[in-house]
Amino acid sequence: MNLIKLEFLKLKNKTRTWLGPILVFWLIMIAYPLTVEFLKDKLEIGFYSVLWIAILISMMLATEDIFLEDFNDGALEQIMLQTSSYSLLVSLKVFTYWIFIGFPVSVLSFLMSFGTSENLTASLMVFPLSIISSYIFLNLFVMGNALSLNKGSVLGAIVSMPLALPVLIVLGKSMTAIQLGINYPGFIFLLLGCLSIIIVTVPIVVSFIVKAHLE
Amino acid sequence: MNTDPSVIAKKISYKINDNKLFHDLSFCLNKGKALHICGDNGSGKSTLIRIILGITKQTKGELEISSTKGISYLGHKNAIKNYLSVEDNILLMQLHNHKDLNRYIEILNLKKYLDVLVANLSFGQQKKLALLRIFLNNSDIIILDEPFVGLDNETQKTLSNFLNEQLENNKILIFTSHISCEINSEALNIS
């Protein structure tokens, strides 16, 4: 709990780190209607595809300097000396970032979905999908960024992006399921299954990668 | 059970890409002992410290560290956040509830800077803030990499006195320094 509080303290004072990705998400979603004709049915056609890609991009930006600052100022070394479980620290860090960035983006997803479709039921179904997918993307990009810790975040994004593609496919299929009214819980459970694997394995892998970088 | 701290190195070697930094280094430190690692720039002093800390793995040799209260370390990087105030950094170091915090804040002349952003402090003042981690952590092994760099004479003296006190309290000190200091220590030259 103490570690979460300290991560909150840091992130609270790094406005650019959490506000930037949220604003990028918002801008993409605001820009989308400008690229299509203002007809309700046309807006809806591509809306959800743009929504998932916007979440993906905002999560990619969110993790840009998740370890870099601690790596550069020597904080990672201090943490390594004090903390027995480095993977727990990684999990808490990802959770804090999700609270600051992933959750607001998910709420915005719901609001924009409702604003576009005027369908409350469908938008309420989109909300859990956004929550789960943003957490999955965040974990994947954290791993990519850890791998390219001192080589720039673009390389990290390139490494992680292929892992995010199956999730995007499932999200697309989920939207079809919502529109046709079939097996929506199945997709939620599938994503939750992916998340439960990722949430356990990513912090362990990342802790090894970061230790290797320190060495 | 023996709870005294000790650091024992047996024939430690380290090389990077066939370039030997140091070879077959051995030393034994028990309670109340200090080791001053000396050497030219690039001789591997900081690498040896990172090996002792367990961050870097030696290429050969054994290292045994016995400690019940952990290790305090301050290296070239201060591990402080320049976008936070001095007070927030103290909170981040989890030293805010320490009974001696106010005393050391007074000694290090940091009281008037508590609300100031670290980015607005000089290098020496930032170093003083980082030194709180050493002054207030009750570890039984203290490891410092060039601790006197950037400090004024008075703070250098405070730090030397503090470290000598810690040695009297049976702690172990390992440090590198190019600045002469009055610490009763053995020298280990790795040039």
Short mmCIF file of N, CA, C and O in Angstrom, two decimals, chain A residues 48 110 113-114 117-129 175 178-179 184:
data_model
loop_
_atom_site.label_atom_id
_atom_site.label_comp_id
_atom_site.label_asym_id
_atom_site.label_seq_id
_atom_site.Cartn_x
_atom_site.Cartn_y
_atom_site.Cartn_z
N TYR A 48 -15.77 2.11 -33.28
CA TYR A 48 -15.15 1.22 -32.29
C TYR A 48 -13.73 0.81 -32.68
O TYR A 48 -12.88 0.64 -31.81
N PHE A 110 -16.42 5.07 -22.58
CA PHE A 110 -17.85 4.86 -22.33
C PHE A 110 -18.64 6.10 -22.78
O PHE A 110 -19.64 5.99 -23.50
N SER A 113 -18.59 6.50 -26.52
CA SER A 113 -19.41 5.46 -27.14
C SER A 113 -20.89 5.84 -27.03
O SER A 113 -21.64 5.73 -28.00
N PHE A 114 -21.27 6.31 -25.85
CA PHE A 114 -22.67 6.70 -25.63
C PHE A 114 -23.02 7.93 -26.48
O PHE A 114 -24.09 7.99 -27.08
N SER A 117 -23.18 6.51 -30.22
CA SER A 117 -24.22 5.52 -30.57
C SER A 117 -25.58 5.81 -29.94
O SER A 117 -26.60 5.30 -30.40
N GLU A 118 -25.56 6.62 -28.87
CA GLU A 118 -26.77 6.89 -28.08
C GLU A 118 -27.42 5.59 -27.61
O GLU A 118 -28.63 5.49 -27.45
N ASN A 119 -26.59 4.59 -27.43
CA ASN A 119 -27.06 3.27 -26.99
C ASN A 119 -26.39 2.97 -25.65
O ASN A 119 -25.22 2.60 -25.59
N LEU A 120 -27.15 3.15 -24.56
CA LEU A 120 -26.57 3.00 -23.22
C LEU A 120 -26.12 1.57 -22.95
O LEU A 120 -25.04 1.33 -22.39
N THR A 121 -26.91 0.60 -23.37
CA THR A 121 -26.58 -0.81 -23.11
C THR A 121 -25.25 -1.17 -23.78
O THR A 121 -24.37 -1.75 -23.15
N ALA A 122 -25.13 -0.82 -25.05
CA ALA A 122 -23.90 -1.14 -25.77
C ALA A 122 -22.71 -0.42 -25.14
O ALA A 122 -21.62 -0.99 -24.99
N SER A 123 -22.94 0.84 -24.74
CA SER A 123 -21.84 1.61 -24.14
C SER A 123 -21.43 1.03 -22.80
O SER A 123 -20.23 1.01 -22.45
N LEU A 124 -22.41 0.54 -22.03
CA LEU A 124 -22.08 -0.10 -20.75
C LEU A 124 -21.30 -1.39 -20.98
O LEU A 124 -20.48 -1.79 -20.15
N MET A 125 -21.55 -2.03 -22.10
CA MET A 125 -20.80 -3.25 -22.44
C MET A 125 -19.38 -2.91 -22.92
O MET A 125 -18.45 -3.69 -22.74
N VAL A 126 -19.23 -1.76 -23.52
CA VAL A 126 -17.91 -1.32 -24.00
C VAL A 126 -17.00 -0.97 -22.82
O VAL A 126 -15.78 -1.18 -22.88
N PHE A 127 -17.61 -0.47 -21.74
CA PHE A 127 -16.82 -0.01 -20.59
C PHE A 127 -15.89 -1.10 -20.01
O PHE A 127 -14.68 -0.88 -19.90
N PRO A 128 -16.42 -2.31 -19.69
CA PRO A 128 -15.51 -3.35 -19.19
C PRO A 128 -14.46 -3.76 -20.22
O PRO A 128 -13.32 -4.07 -19.86
N LEU A 129 -14.86 -3.74 -21.49
CA LEU A 129 -13.88 -4.08 -22.54
C LEU A 129 -12.72 -3.08 -22.53
O LEU A 129 -11.55 -3.45 -22.67
N MET A 175 -17.23 -6.55 -30.34
CA MET A 175 -18.19 -5.54 -30.80
C MET A 175 -19.26 -6.18 -31.70
O MET A 175 -20.43 -5.84 -31.63
N ILE A 178 -21.61 -7.85 -29.42
CA ILE A 178 -22.53 -6.89 -28.78
C ILE A 178 -23.64 -6.50 -29.75
O ILE A 178 -24.82 -6.48 -29.40
N GLN A 179 -23.23 -6.21 -31.00
CA GLN A 179 -24.22 -5.76 -31.98
C GLN A 179 -25.23 -6.86 -32.34
O GLN A 179 -26.41 -6.60 -32.55
N TYR A 184 -21.49 -12.23 -25.51
CA TYR A 184 -20.63 -11.13 -25.01
C TYR A 184 -19.83 -11.57 -23.77
O TYR A 184 -18.62 -11.30 -23.71
#
